[in-house]
C-alpha cells in the first residue's frame, strides 16, 4: 500500500483546523492545475477552512502569482500566499533595516522589497562597495556569472549571505531545470560562508503562514490556533514535510509532484513521511 487508506488519512488529520499548501507539485505543475487542485481550493472556501499557500517560488511578486493561479482556476488572493521572496523581504526589513542589500531575482520579484534600498549592479561594481546582505532567489538568467561574481565579492567584504531556498532543481515547461539552490551552494563553496535560509525548509515561511492562519481564525472568532492544528501538504519530503515537522506542524505527502509512488516505501521506512495521499483533494476530503 503506497497511499494511506481513507481511515488512516482521516486519523492522521484528526483535529486539523487549517492547511498550508505547497504550490508546485500540489496545486500546479508546469503552468497547469494538478488533478483535484481546483476542487480542493473550492472545498476549503465552501467549508471555511483557513489555508495559506507557502511556496519557494521566488521570482515573482505575490500579485503576479495570484494572477497566474486565477488563470488556471485557482482562487488564491495575494494575501493568502507566502513566498520565499515575501519571507525574505520581511527578514531583510527586520534584520537590516534601511541598509542596502544586493538581491538576485527577477525584476517583478524585486517589488516585494518595496522601498528598501537595493544595490544596483553598477553600485555593486564600485570600488569598496558594501552591502548588509546578498540575497539569492530565482534569478534565472540574472544568475549570471557577473552577478554571481558581484555576490561573491560582497560576501567576501562582510555581507550576510541569504538564500531564498536551496532547491537543486524544479519543473518548468522545459522539463527538469536547475534551481537557484545550486547557485547558493556555489557561493557557499567559494566564500566559506553558510547561507541563512529564508524559504522552506527553514522556519520563517512556516511561522509566517501560521501567523496568518491564526489571524484568520481569530478574526472569525475561533479559539486560538496551535501549530499542531495546522498541516502542511507538500510533494517534497525534505523542504515541505521535514521543514513543517521541525516547525511543529503536521504534514501530508501528496503524489502529484516530485515524489514518485516507488519512493514512498523507502521514505516511510526512514520515518521521513507519515500520511500519504494521492492528491490535495483527498487531503481536504479527509478533514473532519
Ligand atoms: Mg513542491
Coordinates of C-alpha atoms and ligand atoms in Angstrom, one line a residue:
X1 CA 0.0 0.0 0.0
X2 CA 1.5 3.3 -1.0
X3 CA -1.1 5.9 -0.1
X4 CA -2.7 5.9 3.3
X5 CA -6.2 4.4 3.5
X6 CA -9.0 6.9 3.9
X7 CA -9.3 5.9 7.5
X8 CA -5.6 6.3 8.1
X9 CA -5.6 9.7 6.4
X10 CA -8.6 10.8 8.5
X11 CA -7.0 9.6 11.7
X12 CA -3.7 11.4 10.9
X13 CA -5.5 14.6 10.2
X14 CA -7.7 14.5 13.3
X15 CA -8.1 17.9 14.9
X16 CA -6.5 19.8 11.9
X17 CA -8.2 23.2 11.6
X18 CA -6.1 24.9 8.9
X19 CA -3.8 23.9 6.0
X20 CA -0.6 25.2 4.5
X21 CA -0.4 24.1 0.8
X22 CA 2.7 23.9 -1.3
X23 CA 2.1 25.2 -4.9
X24 CA 4.4 23.3 -7.3
X25 CA 3.5 19.6 -7.3
X26 CA 0.4 20.1 -5.1
X27 CA -1.7 22.8 -6.8
X28 CA 0.0 23.2 -10.1
X29 CA 2.8 21.9 -12.3
X30 CA 4.4 23.4 -15.4
X31 CA 1.7 26.1 -15.5
X32 CA -1.3 23.6 -15.3
X33 CA -3.6 22.9 -12.4
X34 CA -3.0 19.5 -10.9
X35 CA -5.8 16.9 -10.5
X36 CA -8.0 17.8 -7.6
X37 CA -6.4 21.2 -7.0
X38 CA -9.3 23.4 -8.2
X39 CA -11.8 21.3 -6.3
X40 CA -9.7 21.3 -3.2
X41 CA -9.4 25.1 -3.1
X42 CA -13.1 25.5 -3.8
X43 CA -13.9 23.0 -1.0
X44 CA -11.7 24.9 1.5
X45 CA -13.6 28.1 0.7
X46 CA -17.0 26.5 0.9
X47 CA -16.1 24.8 4.2
X48 CA -14.4 27.9 5.6
X49 CA -11.2 26.1 6.4
X50 CA -8.4 28.6 6.5
X51 CA -5.4 28.0 4.3
X52 CA -2.2 29.6 3.1
X53 CA -0.1 28.7 0.1
X54 CA 3.6 28.6 1.0
X55 CA 5.9 28.3 -2.0
X56 CA 9.6 28.5 -2.6
X57 CA 8.8 30.2 -6.0
X58 CA 10.9 33.3 -5.6
X59 CA 11.0 35.1 -9.0
X60 CA 7.7 37.0 -8.9
X61 CA 5.6 39.2 -6.7
X62 CA 2.6 37.5 -4.9
X63 CA 0.2 39.6 -7.1
X64 CA 1.7 38.0 -10.2
X65 CA 1.5 34.6 -8.7
X66 CA -2.2 35.1 -7.7
X67 CA -3.0 36.2 -11.3
X68 CA -1.3 33.0 -12.6
X69 CA -3.3 30.9 -10.2
X70 CA -6.5 32.6 -11.3
X71 CA -5.8 31.8 -14.9
X72 CA -5.8 28.0 -14.1
X73 CA -8.9 28.2 -12.0
X74 CA -7.3 28.6 -8.5
X75 CA -8.9 31.3 -6.5
X76 CA -6.0 32.3 -4.2
X77 CA -5.5 36.1 -3.5
X78 CA -2.0 37.5 -2.7
X79 CA -2.9 37.9 1.0
X80 CA -3.2 34.1 1.2
X81 CA 0.3 33.4 -0.3
X82 CA 3.6 33.3 1.4
X83 CA 6.6 33.0 -0.9
X84 CA 10.3 32.6 -0.2
X85 CA 10.5 36.1 -1.7
X86 CA 8.0 37.7 0.6
X87 CA 9.5 35.9 3.7
X88 CA 13.0 37.1 2.5
X89 CA 11.8 40.7 2.2
X90 CA 10.3 40.5 5.7
X91 CA 13.6 39.1 7.0
X92 CA 15.7 41.9 5.3
X93 CA 13.4 44.6 6.7
X94 CA 13.8 43.1 10.2
X95 CA 17.4 42.1 10.2
X96 CA 18.9 45.0 8.1
X97 CA 16.5 48.0 8.5
X98 CA 17.4 50.7 6.0
X99 CA 20.7 49.1 5.0
X100 CA 21.4 48.4 1.3
X101 CA 21.2 44.8 0.1
X102 CA 22.1 43.1 -3.2
X103 CA 19.3 40.9 -4.5
X104 CA 19.4 38.5 -7.4
X105 CA 15.8 37.7 -8.5
X106 CA 13.7 38.7 -11.5
X107 CA 12.6 42.4 -11.7
X108 CA 8.9 41.6 -10.8
X109 CA 10.1 39.8 -7.6
X110 CA 12.1 42.9 -6.5
X111 CA 8.8 44.7 -5.9
X112 CA 8.4 42.6 -2.7
X113 CA 11.2 44.7 -1.2
X114 CA 9.1 47.9 -1.5
X115 CA 11.2 51.0 -0.8
X116 CA 14.1 49.0 1.0
X117 CA 17.4 50.2 -0.5
X118 CA 18.7 47.8 -3.1
X119 CA 22.2 47.9 -4.6
X120 CA 22.3 48.1 -8.4
X121 CA 24.9 46.1 -10.5
X122 CA 26.8 49.4 -11.1
X123 CA 26.8 50.2 -7.4
X124 CA 28.0 46.7 -6.5
X125 CA 30.9 47.1 -9.0
X126 CA 32.1 50.4 -7.4
X127 CA 35.4 50.3 -5.5
X128 CA 34.9 49.2 -1.9
X129 CA 31.1 48.6 -2.4
X130 CA 29.5 47.0 0.6
X131 CA 26.1 45.5 1.3
X132 CA 24.4 44.4 4.5
X133 CA 23.3 41.2 2.7
X134 CA 23.4 39.4 -0.6
X135 CA 20.1 37.6 -1.4
X136 CA 19.9 34.8 -3.9
X137 CA 16.5 34.0 -5.3
X138 CA 15.1 32.6 -8.6
X139 CA 17.1 35.0 -10.8
X140 CA 17.0 32.7 -13.8
X141 CA 19.1 34.4 -16.4
X142 CA 20.1 37.1 -13.8
X143 CA 22.0 34.3 -12.0
X144 CA 24.7 35.2 -14.5
X145 CA 28.5 34.8 -13.9
X146 CA 28.7 38.6 -13.5
X147 CA 26.0 38.7 -10.8
X148 CA 27.4 35.7 -9.0
X149 CA 30.8 37.3 -9.0
X150 CA 29.3 40.5 -7.5
X151 CA 27.6 38.5 -4.9
X152 CA 30.9 36.6 -4.1
X153 CA 32.8 39.9 -3.7
X154 CA 30.2 41.5 -1.5
X155 CA 30.1 38.4 0.8
X156 CA 33.9 38.4 1.0
X157 CA 33.6 42.0 2.2
X158 CA 31.2 41.0 5.0
X159 CA 27.7 40.9 3.6
X160 CA 25.4 38.2 5.0
X161 CA 24.5 35.5 2.5
X162 CA 20.7 34.9 2.4
X163 CA 19.2 32.1 0.3
X164 CA 15.5 32.2 -0.5
X165 CA 15.7 28.4 -0.8
X166 CA 18.2 25.5 -1.5
X167 CA 16.1 23.6 -4.1
X168 CA 18.6 21.9 -6.5
X169 CA 16.1 21.6 -9.4
X170 CA 12.4 22.1 -10.3
X171 CA 10.0 21.5 -13.1
X172 CA 9.5 24.2 -15.8
X173 CA 7.7 24.0 -19.2
X174 CA 11.2 22.9 -20.4
X175 CA 11.3 19.9 -18.0
X176 CA 13.6 19.4 -15.1
X177 CA 15.6 22.7 -14.6
X178 CA 18.5 23.7 -12.4
X179 CA 17.2 25.8 -9.5
X180 CA 18.8 28.6 -7.5
X181 CA 19.8 26.4 -4.6
X182 CA 22.6 25.1 -6.8
X183 CA 23.9 28.6 -7.2
X184 CA 23.7 29.2 -3.4
X185 CA 25.9 26.1 -2.9
X186 CA 28.4 27.5 -5.3
X187 CA 28.6 30.8 -3.4
X188 CA 28.9 28.9 -0.1
X189 CA 31.7 26.9 -1.6
X190 CA 33.5 29.9 -2.9
X191 CA 33.2 32.1 0.2
X192 CA 33.2 29.6 3.0
X193 CA 30.1 31.3 4.4
X194 CA 26.9 29.4 5.2
X195 CA 23.7 31.0 3.8
X196 CA 20.8 32.0 6.0
X197 CA 17.8 30.2 4.6
X198 CA 14.5 32.2 4.4
X199 CA 12.4 29.7 2.3
X200 CA 11.3 26.2 3.1
X201 CA 12.5 24.1 4.9
X202 CA 13.6 27.0 7.1
X203 CA 11.2 28.1 9.9
X204 CA 10.4 31.6 8.6
X205 CA 7.8 30.7 6.0
X206 CA 6.0 28.2 8.3
X207 CA 5.9 30.9 11.0
X208 CA 4.5 33.5 8.6
X209 CA 1.9 31.1 7.3
X210 CA 0.8 30.0 10.8
X211 CA 0.6 33.6 12.0
X212 CA -1.6 34.5 9.0
X213 CA -3.8 31.4 9.7
X214 CA -4.1 32.3 13.4
X215 CA -5.2 35.8 12.5
X216 CA -7.9 34.4 10.2
X217 CA -9.1 32.1 13.0
X218 CA -9.1 35.0 15.5
X219 CA -11.0 37.3 13.0
X220 CA -13.6 34.6 12.6
X221 CA -14.0 34.4 16.5
X222 CA -12.5 30.9 16.8
X223 CA -10.4 29.7 19.7
X224 CA -6.6 30.1 19.5
X225 CA -4.9 28.1 16.7
X226 CA -1.9 25.9 17.7
X227 CA 0.8 24.7 15.3
X228 CA -0.2 21.1 15.8
X229 CA -3.7 22.0 14.4
X230 CA -2.1 23.0 11.1
X231 CA -1.0 20.5 8.4
X232 CA 1.4 21.1 5.6
X233 CA 0.5 19.5 2.3
X234 CA 3.5 19.0 0.1
X235 CA 5.2 16.9 -2.6
X236 CA 8.8 17.3 -1.2
X237 CA 9.7 15.2 1.9
X238 CA 12.5 17.5 2.8
X239 CA 11.5 21.1 2.0
X240 CA 7.8 20.6 2.8
X241 CA 7.5 17.8 5.4
X242 CA 10.8 18.0 7.1
X243 CA 10.5 21.8 7.5
X244 CA 6.9 21.5 8.7
X245 CA 7.8 18.9 11.3
X246 CA 10.7 21.0 12.7
X247 CA 8.3 24.0 12.8
X248 CA 5.8 22.0 14.9
X249 CA 3.2 21.4 12.1
X250 CA 1.9 18.1 10.9
X251 CA 2.4 17.0 7.3
X252 CA 0.9 15.0 4.4
X253 CA 2.8 13.9 1.3
X254 CA 0.9 14.1 -2.0
X255 CA 2.0 12.1 -5.1
X256 CA 1.2 14.7 -7.8
X257 CA 4.7 16.2 -7.8
X258 CA 8.3 15.3 -7.3
X259 CA 7.9 12.2 -5.2
X260 CA 7.2 9.0 -7.2
X261 CA 5.0 6.3 -5.9
X262 CA 8.0 3.9 -6.0
X263 CA 9.9 6.1 -3.4
X264 CA 7.2 6.1 -0.7
X265 CA 8.2 2.8 0.8
X266 CA 11.7 3.9 1.5
X267 CA 10.6 7.3 2.8
X268 CA 8.2 5.6 5.2
X269 CA 10.9 3.2 6.3
X270 CA 13.2 6.1 7.0
X271 CA 10.5 7.9 9.0
X272 CA 10.5 10.8 6.6
X273 CA 6.8 10.7 5.7
X274 CA 3.7 9.6 7.6
X275 CA 0.4 10.2 5.9
X276 CA 0.4 9.9 2.1
X277 CA -2.5 11.0 -0.2
X278 CA -2.8 10.7 -4.0
X279 CA -4.0 14.4 -4.4
X280 CA -4.6 17.5 -2.3
X281 CA -8.4 16.9 -2.9
X282 CA -8.1 13.7 -0.9
X283 CA -6.4 15.6 1.9
X284 CA -9.2 18.1 2.1
X285 CA -11.9 15.4 1.9
X286 CA -10.3 13.7 4.9
X287 CA -10.6 16.8 7.2
X288 CA -13.4 16.5 9.8
Ligands
LIG1 MG1 6.5 21.3 -4.4

